[in-house]
């Protein structure tokens, strides 16, 4: 009979290590990694937001207090970027929730090649966002793009049209991230007890009653989790928007932040801008979390 190798805990005990010491051996490197790569840059950039520092000027900077924040909050273009982003978030996230949950309802049954179909539907969210943007840029091409041909739109310029560019980006984001909502929804649907549906069938309950009184309430917590994640990510959307169009009407706050930081080299103001965006996202996320806690209590 082979002698099993002692595990980490038994080896540590043999050396006189306590459970706390063994636990710290694994925790300390993780905490150090988070501090170095997350906490320190966060605090460092907060300090820069109160200065006129510019990365292309080297190390010279002056303390300006809240001037960067005042300038940004009084800039009409910044507010316009927030309006554009809010519109984009509403269209994109709503589309992802509807399409993703709809796909989950269709897949929540047995049919041939279900595993293959599910895997194929998950492929978009596994792709690079920049590649997806370039791919859909070709699909939207007014000259030979298949989208105009399929819908009979002629030479409609999706990405150069000020009124359509933002919605074209939102459709692309829906295509890419609806599978994420679908995946979470499938997990929720598979956890619904079957006896509830059987009891509803015995009582001759209609499909709408079954959906609104059984399916939707039990899946709501996972839908809210998907909503939280997708809203946060939608506010940070950069790759798709930057690669697809340069229309001012589709300039999201992440694109504006990039231009201010790495084209205008206004590092101090861009850091302040990033913290304003962070506070907005935290406020919206906090509202979602409150609704999520209420849904769990039901």
PDB file of C-alpha atoms in Angstrom:
ATOM      1  CA  UNK A   1       0.000   0.000   0.000  1.00  0.00           C
ATOM      2  CA  UNK A   2       1.342   3.422  -0.981  1.00  0.00           C
ATOM      3  CA  UNK A   3       1.953   5.872   1.826  1.00  0.00           C
ATOM      4  CA  UNK A   4       0.058   9.147   1.253  1.00  0.00           C
ATOM      5  CA  UNK A   5       2.015  12.345   1.325  1.00  0.00           C
ATOM      6  CA  UNK A   6       1.221  14.630   4.283  1.00  0.00           C
ATOM      7  CA  UNK A   7      -0.791  17.729   3.389  1.00  0.00           C
ATOM      8  CA  UNK A   8       0.286  21.317   4.071  1.00  0.00           C
ATOM      9  CA  UNK A   9      -1.545  21.452   7.383  1.00  0.00           C
ATOM     10  CA  UNK A  10       0.049  18.270   8.749  1.00  0.00           C
ATOM     11  CA  UNK A  11       3.492  19.352   7.573  1.00  0.00           C
ATOM     12  CA  UNK A  12       3.002  22.726   9.235  1.00  0.00           C
ATOM     13  CA  UNK A  13       1.855  21.055  12.450  1.00  0.00           C
ATOM     14  CA  UNK A  14       4.936  18.865  12.398  1.00  0.00           C
ATOM     15  CA  UNK A  15       7.066  22.000  12.268  1.00  0.00           C
ATOM     16  CA  UNK A  16       5.179  23.650  15.114  1.00  0.00           C
ATOM     17  CA  UNK A  17       3.151  26.071  12.952  1.00  0.00           C
ATOM     18  CA  UNK A  18      -0.285  27.122  14.149  1.00  0.00           C
ATOM     19  CA  UNK A  19      -3.390  27.239  11.925  1.00  0.00           C
ATOM     20  CA  UNK A  20      -3.173  31.034  11.955  1.00  0.00           C
ATOM     21  CA  UNK A  21       0.404  30.963  10.675  1.00  0.00           C
ATOM     22  CA  UNK A  22      -0.480  28.574   7.856  1.00  0.00           C
ATOM     23  CA  UNK A  23      -3.479  30.733   6.917  1.00  0.00           C
ATOM     24  CA  UNK A  24      -1.352  33.875   6.847  1.00  0.00           C
ATOM     25  CA  UNK A  25       1.167  32.218   4.521  1.00  0.00           C
ATOM     26  CA  UNK A  26      -1.545  32.041   1.871  1.00  0.00           C
ATOM     27  CA  UNK A  27      -3.332  35.320   2.676  1.00  0.00           C
ATOM     28  CA  UNK A  28      -0.377  37.725   2.944  1.00  0.00           C
ATOM     29  CA  UNK A  29       0.823  37.379  -0.703  1.00  0.00           C
ATOM     30  CA  UNK A  30      -2.732  38.002  -1.960  1.00  0.00           C
ATOM     31  CA  UNK A  31      -3.174  41.060   0.252  1.00  0.00           C
ATOM     32  CA  UNK A  32       0.229  42.398  -0.835  1.00  0.00           C
ATOM     33  CA  UNK A  33      -0.711  41.920  -4.496  1.00  0.00           C
ATOM     34  CA  UNK A  34      -3.993  43.817  -4.027  1.00  0.00           C
ATOM     35  CA  UNK A  35      -2.274  46.674  -2.201  1.00  0.00           C
ATOM     36  CA  UNK A  36       0.476  47.053  -4.800  1.00  0.00           C
ATOM     37  CA  UNK A  37      -1.666  46.798  -7.916  1.00  0.00           C
ATOM     38  CA  UNK A  38      -5.053  48.132  -6.730  1.00  0.00           C
ATOM     39  CA  UNK A  39      -4.963  50.193  -3.543  1.00  0.00           C
ATOM     40  CA  UNK A  40      -1.689  52.057  -4.160  1.00  0.00           C
ATOM     41  CA  UNK A  41      -2.564  53.246  -7.711  1.00  0.00           C
ATOM     42  CA  UNK A  42      -5.997  54.291  -6.445  1.00  0.00           C
ATOM     43  CA  UNK A  43      -4.529  56.488  -3.711  1.00  0.00           C
ATOM     44  CA  UNK A  44      -1.740  57.723  -6.005  1.00  0.00           C
ATOM     45  CA  UNK A  45      -4.204  58.863  -8.672  1.00  0.00           C
ATOM     46  CA  UNK A  46      -6.365  60.516  -5.997  1.00  0.00           C
ATOM     47  CA  UNK A  47      -3.389  62.666  -5.047  1.00  0.00           C
ATOM     48  CA  UNK A  48      -2.802  63.609  -8.686  1.00  0.00           C
ATOM     49  CA  UNK A  49      -6.437  64.700  -9.037  1.00  0.00           C
ATOM     50  CA  UNK A  50      -5.655  67.691  -6.808  1.00  0.00           C
ATOM     51  CA  UNK A  51      -2.706  68.826  -8.955  1.00  0.00           C
ATOM     52  CA  UNK A  52      -2.013  70.177 -12.434  1.00  0.00           C
ATOM     53  CA  UNK A  53       0.321  67.256 -13.170  1.00  0.00           C
ATOM     54  CA  UNK A  54       0.880  66.353 -16.825  1.00  0.00           C
ATOM     55  CA  UNK A  55       2.630  63.074 -17.653  1.00  0.00           C
ATOM     56  CA  UNK A  56       4.431  64.542 -20.672  1.00  0.00           C
ATOM     57  CA  UNK A  57       6.030  67.281 -18.554  1.00  0.00           C
ATOM     58  CA  UNK A  58       7.905  64.982 -16.238  1.00  0.00           C
ATOM     59  CA  UNK A  59       7.721  65.290 -12.467  1.00  0.00           C
ATOM     60  CA  UNK A  60       6.756  68.979 -12.083  1.00  0.00           C
ATOM     61  CA  UNK A  61       3.321  69.722 -10.648  1.00  0.00           C
ATOM     62  CA  UNK A  62       1.449  72.258  -8.526  1.00  0.00           C
ATOM     63  CA  UNK A  63      -1.279  71.690  -5.955  1.00  0.00           C
ATOM     64  CA  UNK A  64      -4.562  73.179  -7.233  1.00  0.00           C
ATOM     65  CA  UNK A  65      -7.017  71.797  -4.677  1.00  0.00           C
ATOM     66  CA  UNK A  66     -10.528  71.218  -6.032  1.00  0.00           C
ATOM     67  CA  UNK A  67      -9.937  73.244  -9.187  1.00  0.00           C
ATOM     68  CA  UNK A  68      -9.932  70.174 -11.468  1.00  0.00           C
ATOM     69  CA  UNK A  69     -13.243  68.978 -10.039  1.00  0.00           C
ATOM     70  CA  UNK A  70     -14.832  72.422 -10.351  1.00  0.00           C
ATOM     71  CA  UNK A  71     -13.688  72.779 -13.956  1.00  0.00           C
ATOM     72  CA  UNK A  72     -15.015  69.357 -14.906  1.00  0.00           C
ATOM     73  CA  UNK A  73     -18.379  69.775 -13.186  1.00  0.00           C
ATOM     74  CA  UNK A  74     -18.859  73.183 -14.819  1.00  0.00           C
ATOM     75  CA  UNK A  75     -17.921  71.935 -18.304  1.00  0.00           C
ATOM     76  CA  UNK A  76     -21.051  71.433 -20.493  1.00  0.00           C
ATOM     77  CA  UNK A  77     -19.174  68.917 -22.656  1.00  0.00           C
ATOM     78  CA  UNK A  78     -18.544  66.684 -19.641  1.00  0.00           C
ATOM     79  CA  UNK A  79     -22.247  66.671 -18.810  1.00  0.00           C
ATOM     80  CA  UNK A  80     -22.980  65.900 -22.447  1.00  0.00           C
ATOM     81  CA  UNK A  81     -20.647  62.903 -22.234  1.00  0.00           C
ATOM     82  CA  UNK A  82     -22.512  61.696 -19.165  1.00  0.00           C
ATOM     83  CA  UNK A  83     -25.856  62.065 -20.969  1.00  0.00           C
ATOM     84  CA  UNK A  84     -24.519  60.101 -23.949  1.00  0.00           C
ATOM     85  CA  UNK A  85     -23.150  57.400 -21.643  1.00  0.00           C
ATOM     86  CA  UNK A  86     -26.400  57.203 -19.657  1.00  0.00           C
ATOM     87  CA  UNK A  87     -28.348  56.735 -22.880  1.00  0.00           C
ATOM     88  CA  UNK A  88     -25.893  54.074 -23.994  1.00  0.00           C
ATOM     89  CA  UNK A  89     -26.053  52.244 -20.648  1.00  0.00           C
ATOM     90  CA  UNK A  90     -29.868  52.190 -20.662  1.00  0.00           C
ATOM     91  CA  UNK A  91     -30.115  50.860 -24.235  1.00  0.00           C
ATOM     92  CA  UNK A  92     -27.241  48.408 -23.929  1.00  0.00           C
ATOM     93  CA  UNK A  93     -28.014  46.932 -20.510  1.00  0.00           C
ATOM     94  CA  UNK A  94     -31.762  46.734 -21.186  1.00  0.00           C
ATOM     95  CA  UNK A  95     -31.089  44.923 -24.447  1.00  0.00           C
ATOM     96  CA  UNK A  96     -28.684  42.514 -22.751  1.00  0.00           C
ATOM     97  CA  UNK A  97     -31.171  41.694 -20.004  1.00  0.00           C
ATOM     98  CA  UNK A  98     -34.057  41.099 -22.419  1.00  0.00           C
ATOM     99  CA  UNK A  99     -32.075  39.112 -24.994  1.00  0.00           C
ATOM    100  CA  UNK A 100     -30.054  37.187 -22.395  1.00  0.00           C
ATOM    101  CA  UNK A 101     -33.083  36.208 -20.313  1.00  0.00           C
ATOM    102  CA  UNK A 102     -35.050  35.323 -23.448  1.00  0.00           C
ATOM    103  CA  UNK A 103     -32.264  33.019 -24.643  1.00  0.00           C
ATOM    104  CA  UNK A 104     -32.121  31.405 -21.187  1.00  0.00           C
ATOM    105  CA  UNK A 105     -35.848  30.669 -21.309  1.00  0.00           C
ATOM    106  CA  UNK A 106     -35.421  29.037 -24.726  1.00  0.00           C
ATOM    107  CA  UNK A 107     -32.446  26.962 -23.559  1.00  0.00           C
ATOM    108  CA  UNK A 108     -34.090  25.874 -20.306  1.00  0.00           C
ATOM    109  CA  UNK A 109     -35.452  22.718 -21.874  1.00  0.00           C
ATOM    110  CA  UNK A 110     -34.120  19.526 -23.389  1.00  0.00           C
ATOM    111  CA  UNK A 111     -33.455  19.412 -27.131  1.00  0.00           C
ATOM    112  CA  UNK A 112     -30.817  17.845 -29.401  1.00  0.00           C
ATOM    113  CA  UNK A 113     -27.360  19.448 -29.388  1.00  0.00           C
ATOM    114  CA  UNK A 114     -28.291  21.718 -26.470  1.00  0.00           C
ATOM    115  CA  UNK A 115     -24.691  21.744 -25.182  1.00  0.00           C
ATOM    116  CA  UNK A 116     -23.304  22.730 -28.586  1.00  0.00           C
ATOM    117  CA  UNK A 117     -25.862  25.507 -29.061  1.00  0.00           C
ATOM    118  CA  UNK A 118     -25.164  26.890 -25.580  1.00  0.00           C
ATOM    119  CA  UNK A 119     -21.410  26.869 -26.214  1.00  0.00           C
ATOM    120  CA  UNK A 120     -21.807  28.679 -29.540  1.00  0.00           C
ATOM    121  CA  UNK A 121     -23.979  31.338 -27.908  1.00  0.00           C
ATOM    122  CA  UNK A 122     -21.280  31.921 -25.275  1.00  0.00           C
ATOM    123  CA  UNK A 123     -18.540  32.551 -27.846  1.00  0.00           C
ATOM    124  CA  UNK A 124     -19.126  36.341 -28.294  1.00  0.00           C
ATOM    125  CA  UNK A 125     -18.278  37.217 -24.694  1.00  0.00           C
ATOM    126  CA  UNK A 126     -15.045  35.204 -24.937  1.00  0.00           C
ATOM    127  CA  UNK A 127     -13.723  37.405 -27.741  1.00  0.00           C
ATOM    128  CA  UNK A 128     -11.603  40.532 -27.356  1.00  0.00           C
ATOM    129  CA  UNK A 129     -13.709  43.702 -27.261  1.00  0.00           C
ATOM    130  CA  UNK A 130     -11.425  45.441 -29.768  1.00  0.00           C
ATOM    131  CA  UNK A 131     -11.768  42.507 -32.191  1.00  0.00           C
ATOM    132  CA  UNK A 132     -15.549  42.579 -31.755  1.00  0.00           C
ATOM    133  CA  UNK A 133     -15.564  46.303 -32.520  1.00  0.00           C
ATOM    134  CA  UNK A 134     -13.564  45.838 -35.725  1.00  0.00           C
ATOM    135  CA  UNK A 135     -15.718  42.867 -36.727  1.00  0.00           C
ATOM    136  CA  UNK A 136     -18.968  44.825 -36.342  1.00  0.00           C
ATOM    137  CA  UNK A 137     -17.407  47.810 -38.070  1.00  0.00           C
ATOM    138  CA  UNK A 138     -17.175  45.606 -41.150  1.00  0.00           C
ATOM    139  CA  UNK A 139     -20.764  44.417 -40.683  1.00  0.00           C
ATOM    140  CA  UNK A 140     -21.989  48.027 -40.526  1.00  0.00           C
ATOM    141  CA  UNK A 141     -20.080  49.045 -43.667  1.00  0.00           C
ATOM    142  CA  UNK A 142     -22.425  51.100 -45.914  1.00  0.00           C
ATOM    143  CA  UNK A 143     -20.757  49.809 -49.064  1.00  0.00           C
ATOM    144  CA  UNK A 144     -20.813  46.040 -48.630  1.00  0.00           C
ATOM    145  CA  UNK A 145     -21.822  45.324 -45.021  1.00  0.00           C
ATOM    146  CA  UNK A 146     -24.389  42.518 -44.722  1.00  0.00           C
ATOM    147  CA  UNK A 147     -26.552  44.368 -42.166  1.00  0.00           C
ATOM    148  CA  UNK A 148     -27.732  46.989 -44.663  1.00  0.00           C
ATOM    149  CA  UNK A 149     -28.273  44.273 -47.264  1.00  0.00           C
ATOM    150  CA  UNK A 150     -30.340  42.066 -44.934  1.00  0.00           C
ATOM    151  CA  UNK A 151     -32.603  44.894 -43.759  1.00  0.00           C
ATOM    152  CA  UNK A 152     -32.733  46.667 -47.127  1.00  0.00           C
ATOM    153  CA  UNK A 153     -31.226  49.912 -45.815  1.00  0.00           C
ATOM    154  CA  UNK A 154     -29.178  50.699 -48.897  1.00  0.00           C
ATOM    155  CA  UNK A 155     -26.041  52.702 -48.082  1.00  0.00           C
ATOM    156  CA  UNK A 156     -27.112  53.744 -44.588  1.00  0.00           C
ATOM    157  CA  UNK A 157     -23.995  54.990 -42.708  1.00  0.00           C
ATOM    158  CA  UNK A 158     -24.407  53.461 -39.266  1.00  0.00           C
ATOM    159  CA  UNK A 159     -21.143  54.603 -37.721  1.00  0.00           C
ATOM    160  CA  UNK A 160     -20.850  58.014 -39.397  1.00  0.00           C
ATOM    161  CA  UNK A 161     -24.458  58.986 -38.722  1.00  0.00           C
ATOM    162  CA  UNK A 162     -24.652  61.139 -35.542  1.00  0.00           C
ATOM    163  CA  UNK A 163     -28.094  59.754 -34.704  1.00  0.00           C
ATOM    164  CA  UNK A 164     -27.265  56.074 -35.249  1.00  0.00           C
ATOM    165  CA  UNK A 165     -23.636  55.646 -34.144  1.00  0.00           C
ATOM    166  CA  UNK A 166     -24.426  55.304 -30.433  1.00  0.00           C
ATOM    167  CA  UNK A 167     -27.133  52.719 -31.066  1.00  0.00           C
ATOM    168  CA  UNK A 168     -24.816  50.784 -33.387  1.00  0.00           C
ATOM    169  CA  UNK A 169     -22.292  50.500 -30.539  1.00  0.00           C
ATOM    170  CA  UNK A 170     -25.059  49.477 -28.121  1.00  0.00           C
ATOM    171  CA  UNK A 171     -26.239  46.710 -30.482  1.00  0.00           C
ATOM    172  CA  UNK A 172     -22.667  45.419 -30.683  1.00  0.00           C
ATOM    173  CA  UNK A 173     -22.380  45.409 -26.896  1.00  0.00           C
ATOM    174  CA  UNK A 174     -25.709  43.562 -26.623  1.00  0.00           C
ATOM    175  CA  UNK A 175     -24.450  40.899 -29.033  1.00  0.00           C
ATOM    176  CA  UNK A 176     -21.255  40.488 -27.041  1.00  0.00           C
ATOM    177  CA  UNK A 177     -22.588  40.439 -23.483  1.00  0.00           C
ATOM    178  CA  UNK A 178     -26.152  39.081 -23.681  1.00  0.00           C
ATOM    179  CA  UNK A 179     -24.627  35.570 -23.294  1.00  0.00           C
ATOM    180  CA  UNK A 180     -23.337  36.604 -19.849  1.00  0.00           C
ATOM    181  CA  UNK A 181     -26.888  37.404 -18.738  1.00  0.00           C
ATOM    182  CA  UNK A 182     -28.048  34.186 -20.395  1.00  0.00           C
ATOM    183  CA  UNK A 183     -25.523  32.162 -18.391  1.00  0.00           C
ATOM    184  CA  UNK A 184     -26.584  33.618 -15.032  1.00  0.00           C
ATOM    185  CA  UNK A 185     -30.266  33.292 -15.957  1.00  0.00           C
ATOM    186  CA  UNK A 186     -29.788  29.631 -16.888  1.00  0.00           C
ATOM    187  CA  UNK A 187     -28.212  29.021 -13.485  1.00  0.00           C
ATOM    188  CA  UNK A 188     -31.232  30.608 -11.813  1.00  0.00           C
ATOM    189  CA  UNK A 189     -33.775  28.762 -13.963  1.00  0.00           C
ATOM    190  CA  UNK A 190     -32.129  25.400 -13.339  1.00  0.00           C
ATOM    191  CA  UNK A 191     -32.384  26.014  -9.570  1.00  0.00           C
ATOM    192  CA  UNK A 192     -36.169  26.575  -9.609  1.00  0.00           C
ATOM    193  CA  UNK A 193     -37.828  23.535  -7.931  1.00  0.00           C
ATOM    194  CA  UNK A 194     -39.743  21.458 -10.479  1.00  0.00           C
ATOM    195  CA  UNK A 195     -42.547  20.688  -8.031  1.00  0.00           C
ATOM    196  CA  UNK A 196     -43.629  24.340  -8.182  1.00  0.00           C
ATOM    197  CA  UNK A 197     -44.321  24.025 -11.905  1.00  0.00           C
ATOM    198  CA  UNK A 198     -46.071  20.700 -11.322  1.00  0.00           C
ATOM    199  CA  UNK A 199     -48.316  22.277  -8.676  1.00  0.00           C
ATOM    200  CA  UNK A 200     -49.088  25.180 -11.015  1.00  0.00           C
ATOM    201  CA  UNK A 201     -49.985  22.726 -13.798  1.00  0.00           C
ATOM    202  CA  UNK A 202     -52.311  20.819 -11.460  1.00  0.00           C
ATOM    203  CA  UNK A 203     -54.029  24.102 -10.539  1.00  0.00           C
ATOM    204  CA  UNK A 204     -54.311  24.878 -14.292  1.00  0.00           C
ATOM    205  CA  UNK A 205     -52.350  28.086 -13.939  1.00  0.00           C
ATOM    206  CA  UNK A 206     -51.608  29.902 -17.199  1.00  0.00           C
ATOM    207  CA  UNK A 207     -48.090  30.494 -18.536  1.00  0.00           C
ATOM    208  CA  UNK A 208     -48.195  34.171 -17.591  1.00  0.00           C
ATOM    209  CA  UNK A 209     -49.168  33.396 -13.986  1.00  0.00           C
ATOM    210  CA  UNK A 210     -46.440  30.734 -13.786  1.00  0.00           C
ATOM    211  CA  UNK A 211     -43.869  33.112 -15.221  1.00  0.00           C
ATOM    212  CA  UNK A 212     -44.714  36.114 -13.007  1.00  0.00           C
ATOM    213  CA  UNK A 213     -45.383  34.199  -9.767  1.00  0.00           C
ATOM    214  CA  UNK A 214     -42.800  31.400  -9.928  1.00  0.00           C
ATOM    215  CA  UNK A 215     -40.080  31.861 -12.542  1.00  0.00           C
ATOM    216  CA  UNK A 216     -39.409  35.595 -12.370  1.00  0.00           C
ATOM    217  CA  UNK A 217     -39.391  36.023  -8.560  1.00  0.00           C
ATOM    218  CA  UNK A 218     -36.959  33.118  -8.073  1.00  0.00           C
ATOM    219  CA  UNK A 219     -34.620  34.261 -10.832  1.00  0.00           C
ATOM    220  CA  UNK A 220     -34.730  37.959  -9.885  1.00  0.00           C
ATOM    221  CA  UNK A 221     -31.707  37.870  -7.498  1.00  0.00           C
ATOM    222  CA  UNK A 222     -29.435  36.489 -10.242  1.00  0.00           C
ATOM    223  CA  UNK A 223     -30.887  38.938 -12.755  1.00  0.00           C
ATOM    224  CA  UNK A 224     -30.060  41.804 -10.391  1.00  0.00           C
ATOM    225  CA  UNK A 225     -26.499  40.496 -10.030  1.00  0.00           C
ATOM    226  CA  UNK A 226     -26.192  40.444 -13.832  1.00  0.00           C
ATOM    227  CA  UNK A 227     -27.673  43.942 -13.939  1.00  0.00           C
ATOM    228  CA  UNK A 228     -25.105  45.231 -11.435  1.00  0.00           C
ATOM    229  CA  UNK A 229     -22.135  43.772 -13.298  1.00  0.00           C
ATOM    230  CA  UNK A 230     -23.307  44.834 -16.738  1.00  0.00           C
ATOM    231  CA  UNK A 231     -24.155  48.387 -15.619  1.00  0.00           C
ATOM    232  CA  UNK A 232     -20.696  48.846 -14.117  1.00  0.00           C
ATOM    233  CA  UNK A 233     -19.043  47.464 -17.236  1.00  0.00           C
ATOM    234  CA  UNK A 234     -21.228  49.535 -19.574  1.00  0.00           C
ATOM    235  CA  UNK A 235     -20.112  52.728 -17.845  1.00  0.00           C
ATOM    236  CA  UNK A 236     -16.502  51.683 -18.506  1.00  0.00           C
ATOM    237  CA  UNK A 237     -17.029  50.722 -22.168  1.00  0.00           C
ATOM    238  CA  UNK A 238     -14.041  51.887 -24.180  1.00  0.00           C
ATOM    239  CA  UNK A 239     -12.696  49.285 -26.620  1.00  0.00           C
ATOM    240  CA  UNK A 240     -15.826  48.895 -28.736  1.00  0.00           C
ATOM    241  CA  UNK A 241     -16.647  52.596 -28.883  1.00  0.00           C
ATOM    242  CA  UNK A 242     -13.066  53.649 -29.616  1.00  0.00           C
ATOM    243  CA  UNK A 243     -12.534  51.153 -32.439  1.00  0.00           C
ATOM    244  CA  UNK A 244     -15.928  51.562 -34.107  1.00  0.00           C
ATOM    245  CA  UNK A 245     -16.523  55.304 -34.468  1.00  0.00           C
ATOM    246  CA  UNK A 246     -15.171  58.762 -33.697  1.00  0.00           C
ATOM    247  CA  UNK A 247     -18.545  60.509 -33.791  1.00  0.00           C
ATOM    248  CA  UNK A 248     -18.871  63.162 -31.034  1.00  0.00           C
ATOM    249  CA  UNK A 249     -22.479  62.036 -30.512  1.00  0.00           C
ATOM    250  CA  UNK A 250     -21.153  58.606 -29.463  1.00  0.00           C
ATOM    251  CA  UNK A 251     -18.248  59.779 -27.284  1.00  0.00           C
ATOM    252  CA  UNK A 252     -18.637  57.841 -24.043  1.00  0.00           C
ATOM    253  CA  UNK A 253     -17.034  59.049 -20.817  1.00  0.00           C
ATOM    254  CA  UNK A 254     -14.338  56.359 -21.056  1.00  0.00           C
ATOM    255  CA  UNK A 255     -13.356  57.619 -24.518  1.00  0.00           C
ATOM    256  CA  UNK A 256     -13.379  61.227 -23.284  1.00  0.00           C
ATOM    257  CA  UNK A 257     -11.232  60.198 -20.319  1.00  0.00           C
ATOM    258  CA  UNK A 258      -8.730  58.472 -22.610  1.00  0.00           C
ATOM    259  CA  UNK A 259      -8.427  61.525 -24.868  1.00  0.00           C
ATOM    260  CA  UNK A 260      -7.945  63.832 -21.905  1.00  0.00           C
ATOM    261  CA  UNK A 261      -5.314  61.604 -20.304  1.00  0.00           C
ATOM    262  CA  UNK A 262      -3.321  60.351 -23.290  1.00  0.00           C
ATOM    263  CA  UNK A 263      -3.952  62.829 -26.103  1.00  0.00           C
ATOM    264  CA  UNK A 264      -4.230  66.118 -24.221  1.00  0.00           C
ATOM    265  CA  UNK A 265      -1.896  64.881 -21.446  1.00  0.00           C
ATOM    266  CA  UNK A 266      -4.001  66.561 -18.765  1.00  0.00           C
ATOM    267  CA  UNK A 267      -3.199  63.921 -16.171  1.00  0.00           C
ATOM    268  CA  UNK A 268      -4.410  65.734 -13.051  1.00  0.00           C
ATOM    269  CA  UNK A 269      -7.785  66.606 -14.531  1.00  0.00           C
ATOM    270  CA  UNK A 270      -8.197  63.120 -15.999  1.00  0.00           C
ATOM    271  CA  UNK A 271      -7.601  61.600 -12.551  1.00  0.00           C
ATOM    272  CA  UNK A 272     -10.307  63.871 -11.135  1.00  0.00           C
ATOM    273  CA  UNK A 273     -12.584  62.853 -14.013  1.00  0.00           C
ATOM    274  CA  UNK A 274     -11.967  59.173 -13.221  1.00  0.00           C
ATOM    275  CA  UNK A 275     -12.955  59.712  -9.589  1.00  0.00           C
ATOM    276  CA  UNK A 276     -16.156  61.498 -10.605  1.00  0.00           C
ATOM    277  CA  UNK A 277     -17.056  58.514 -12.782  1.00  0.00           C
ATOM    278  CA  UNK A 278     -16.172  56.172  -9.917  1.00  0.00           C
ATOM    279  CA  UNK A 279     -18.518  57.987  -7.538  1.00  0.00           C
ATOM    280  CA  UNK A 280     -21.359  57.889 -10.083  1.00  0.00           C
ATOM    281  CA  UNK A 281     -20.896  54.152 -10.634  1.00  0.00           C
ATOM    282  CA  UNK A 282     -20.728  53.497  -6.874  1.00  0.00           C
ATOM    283  CA  UNK A 283     -23.947  55.460  -6.313  1.00  0.00           C
ATOM    284  CA  UNK A 284     -25.819  53.521  -9.008  1.00  0.00           C
ATOM    285  CA  UNK A 285     -24.410  50.198  -7.806  1.00  0.00           C
ATOM    286  CA  UNK A 286     -25.480  50.983  -4.239  1.00  0.00           C
ATOM    287  CA  UNK A 287     -29.079  51.434  -5.432  1.00  0.00           C
ATOM    288  CA  UNK A 288     -28.961  48.077  -7.206  1.00  0.00           C
ATOM    289  CA  UNK A 289     -27.510  46.359  -4.130  1.00  0.00           C
ATOM    290  CA  UNK A 290     -30.370  47.685  -1.990  1.00  0.00           C
ATOM    291  CA  UNK A 291     -32.911  46.205  -4.410  1.00  0.00           C
ATOM    292  CA  UNK A 292     -30.930  42.957  -4.454  1.00  0.00           C
ATOM    293  CA  UNK A 293     -31.063  42.704  -0.662  1.00  0.00           C
ATOM    294  CA  UNK A 294     -34.815  43.331  -0.727  1.00  0.00           C
ATOM    295  CA  UNK A 295     -35.252  40.623  -3.368  1.00  0.00           C
ATOM    296  CA  UNK A 296     -33.308  38.124  -1.230  1.00  0.00           C
ATOM    297  CA  UNK A 297     -35.488  38.893   1.801  1.00  0.00           C
ATOM    298  CA  UNK A 298     -38.692  37.993  -0.038  1.00  0.00           C
TER     299      UNK A 298
END
